[in-house]
Amino acid sequence: MKKFIRENKNKLLILCTIISTIIYLVWRITATIPLGLGKASLISGIALLVVEIIGMFEAAIHFYNMSNIEYPKRPEVSEELFPEVDIFVATYNEPVKLLYKTINGCINMDYPDKKKVHIYICDDGDRPEMKQLAKHMKINYITRSERKGSKAGNLNNAIANSKSPLIATFDADMIPMHGFLMECVPYFLTEEKVGFIQTPQSFYNPDLFQFNLFSENRIPNEQDYFYRDIQVSRNKSNSVIYGGTNTMILREAIKDIGGFYTKAITEDFATGIEIQSKGYKCYAIDKVLASGLSPADLKSLIKQRERWARGCIQTGRRLNILFKKGLNLKQKLSYMSAISYWYSGIKRLIYIISPILFAVFGVVVVKCTILQVIIFWLPMYLLNDASLKLLSKNIRTTKWTNIYDTILFPSLIPPVILETLGISQNKFLVTKKDGAVNDTKYQIKKAIPHIILGILSLIGIVNCFKLTFNKGSLTYLILLFWLVANLYNVLMAIFFMIGRKPHRSSERSLVDAKCSISYDDKKLEGVVYDLSEGGVAIILDKSENIPAEKLVDIKISTEMYSCGFEAEIIYLEQLKGKSKYAFQLMRIEENDYRQLLCIIYDRISGLPKVIDKNSSIFDDLRENILTRSKKKFVYNRKRARYQLRKKIDSKECGEVVLMNFDYQYALIKTYHKYSQLNKITIHICEGINIKCTLKKKLNDEIQNRRSKPVNLLDESVQLYSVDNYEEISENEEVKKIILNWSDEYKKNQNSKKKEPSDEFNEMAYL
């Protein structure tokens, strides 16, 4: 029995979820509708029931697909059979720098015979700079004078001006990895009639949900769930959605449907349906083979989602999916589920407003007792949440689905209603891809509905407490739980709308690469901590006195790529017993720059792939309250600071203690009577002295920072600047002595317990 349960736990969980859901629905329909309590109650009660039923329909379709996922196995075929391939990079108004990175990725894709790969910039903006870019990178350029059909028309024009049997489509920001063609092409070289292969849309920057909610290290990209789970699960019903980019398509399939569909603003969604209706098998694979740029500001994100919502509803209406010839029942239901998803904004509003109607306005929406909720609702809720978490492999939970829906619902409801009524938007709006724009007024405007609902929820919570104590009934605890859960979602939405100021011009990526730093006649070996187009952070085993006033040569290498450039040190910090140096890229040759781009982007992003275990409601609120209010610490130390505690002689005041030292500054402890000395000269070795000028008196600061008061009458610790810095920093004998003193101090520290006075020595005064 135990073995049977272990081998079939997924099926058993889904079966229990289905049974509990059916029981819940029967109870809701027969026992909870507020009959006889007025029109407002009846309408509200029926509305809530309807959206619950729609949500359960979507869940049923999803769980059915997810219960037995079909992962297509890449066919093994001879490389001699690999045909000609056209690469279409569609662009309208994106910046040249963005296209440069995408084209560079296309050029570096592997293929048995690269002469068979034909890359096209499909420029619907007819821009001279794009034509020049194509010429510079030695690829093809296509444009047109009449721009009918938006992106679909642009791609149809490219089809008319090319001839390869296979076509790969990429958005302007989607950078393919080297293995894209080798992974996708074999599917088309079998006897099976394959229409297209869809690969995930991955992103090299945190999406706005991760970034604005301080969760870039705790949760996956919001789109990961769709591309890594939902899309792959749709293989089962042959209803994979064509995503418009990171896709390989059979030219014959496009010809069979008369070209890319031009009568909807989501041409990709409609084109995929048309291809499948012609009998082509279409697959989604879960292997990431390209990465792109997620919308970086609120206005861009909302514009993108409005277009997706309108386009899907528009496509469903114009293709008449329920009666579409060539689609079977499973495909129709799967696509209807995909379209109904965009009504989640209306569903979310009803879920939020229902408890408020009773707690604030006295309108009964559901008639029930706390015992009924425990018996009928709680098992259904817990089982659905467990099924979602299990089947999504912890990429998504009910909690995060509710947060995403709460954030977007006020923006999606108007366009969804208009499109449903046939008031269509036919203009294709390109998502902005040239950096974030902070628009505080827009953010506040979008937060107003959430603020109002948050206030009403708080009022409802107070009223629930009053009702519970006044009437002595536990039934109101159900309402209280519902209101608190909604308030949490609303608070997260408000945090999201407040936003977070972008602090980088280019995204940093965690890269596994070796590197070297060269200056003068010295060469240091290290490893890359993170890398961006603007610079690199490097880990060295120990601190080195890298000159801050001159450029250094940095070389980075991986198994496939290598590059070199000149850089300037920006800051230094200690990291787990090692030293982390951050450098700003100052000069780089184009060939090296193209290799640098490959190192950064020809790899799977280091962003989370699953939800972190430290992602509870408490963690979410703590991150967004404490981290948001925390002042960002900016490192400005550029030189290695050596802890020494070395007693040495000085010219002016006898024996002193050189606490720590970084060649430009020295922290020195003297007797208190010498604390007013402006100049001090300390003796390092024969013929070598360090000449210092008082920079800052630290006694008061030290006193304030100590956990316990300490008598400082007999000692004085001051920060001094080194007057003969250039002479000292270039002296090899001095370097050797300082390193020996530093090693000696470390050995002493490792062999004894930390003294109370050592608290002071951890302060980064230098």
PDB file of C-alpha atoms in Angstrom, residues 90 122 124 142-144 146-161 259-264 267 271 428:
ATOM      1  CA  ALA A  90      11.795  41.972 -35.819  1.00  0.00           C
ATOM      2  CA  CYS A 122      13.350  43.026 -40.189  1.00  0.00           C
ATOM      3  CA  ASP A 124       9.597  48.196 -39.723  1.00  0.00           C
ATOM      4  CA  ILE A 142      14.732  44.031 -44.859  1.00  0.00           C
ATOM      5  CA  THR A 143      12.310  46.931 -44.605  1.00  0.00           C
ATOM      6  CA  ARG A 144       9.082  48.006 -46.319  1.00  0.00           C
ATOM      7  CA  GLU A 146       3.771  50.237 -46.343  1.00  0.00           C
ATOM      8  CA  ARG A 147       3.494  49.115 -42.745  1.00  0.00           C
ATOM      9  CA  LYS A 148       0.173  47.313 -42.757  1.00  0.00           C
ATOM     10  CA  GLY A 149      -0.368  44.478 -40.300  1.00  0.00           C
ATOM     11  CA  SER A 150       2.171  45.714 -37.729  1.00  0.00           C
ATOM     12  CA  LYS A 151       4.605  42.995 -36.592  1.00  0.00           C
ATOM     13  CA  ALA A 152       2.751  40.253 -38.493  1.00  0.00           C
ATOM     14  CA  GLY A 153       2.959  42.305 -41.676  1.00  0.00           C
ATOM     15  CA  ASN A 154       6.656  42.889 -41.035  1.00  0.00           C
ATOM     16  CA  LEU A 155       7.275  39.142 -40.737  1.00  0.00           C
ATOM     17  CA  ASN A 156       5.164  38.404 -43.828  1.00  0.00           C
ATOM     18  CA  ASN A 157       7.309  40.876 -45.748  1.00  0.00           C
ATOM     19  CA  ALA A 158      10.412  39.052 -44.533  1.00  0.00           C
ATOM     20  CA  ILE A 159       8.934  35.722 -45.666  1.00  0.00           C
ATOM     21  CA  ALA A 160       8.368  37.177 -49.137  1.00  0.00           C
ATOM     22  CA  ASN A 161      12.044  38.195 -49.282  1.00  0.00           C
ATOM     23  CA  GLY A 259       1.098  34.000 -43.589  1.00  0.00           C
ATOM     24  CA  PHE A 260       1.268  35.394 -40.060  1.00  0.00           C
ATOM     25  CA  TYR A 261      -2.196  36.420 -38.854  1.00  0.00           C
ATOM     26  CA  THR A 262      -2.610  40.196 -39.270  1.00  0.00           C
ATOM     27  CA  LYS A 263      -6.096  40.787 -37.860  1.00  0.00           C
ATOM     28  CA  ALA A 264      -5.204  40.654 -34.154  1.00  0.00           C
ATOM     29  CA  GLU A 267      -0.423  37.922 -34.048  1.00  0.00           C
ATOM     30  CA  THR A 271      -0.857  32.318 -35.847  1.00  0.00           C
ATOM     31  CA  PHE A 428       0.065  47.288 -32.214  1.00  0.00           C
TER      32      PHE A 428
END
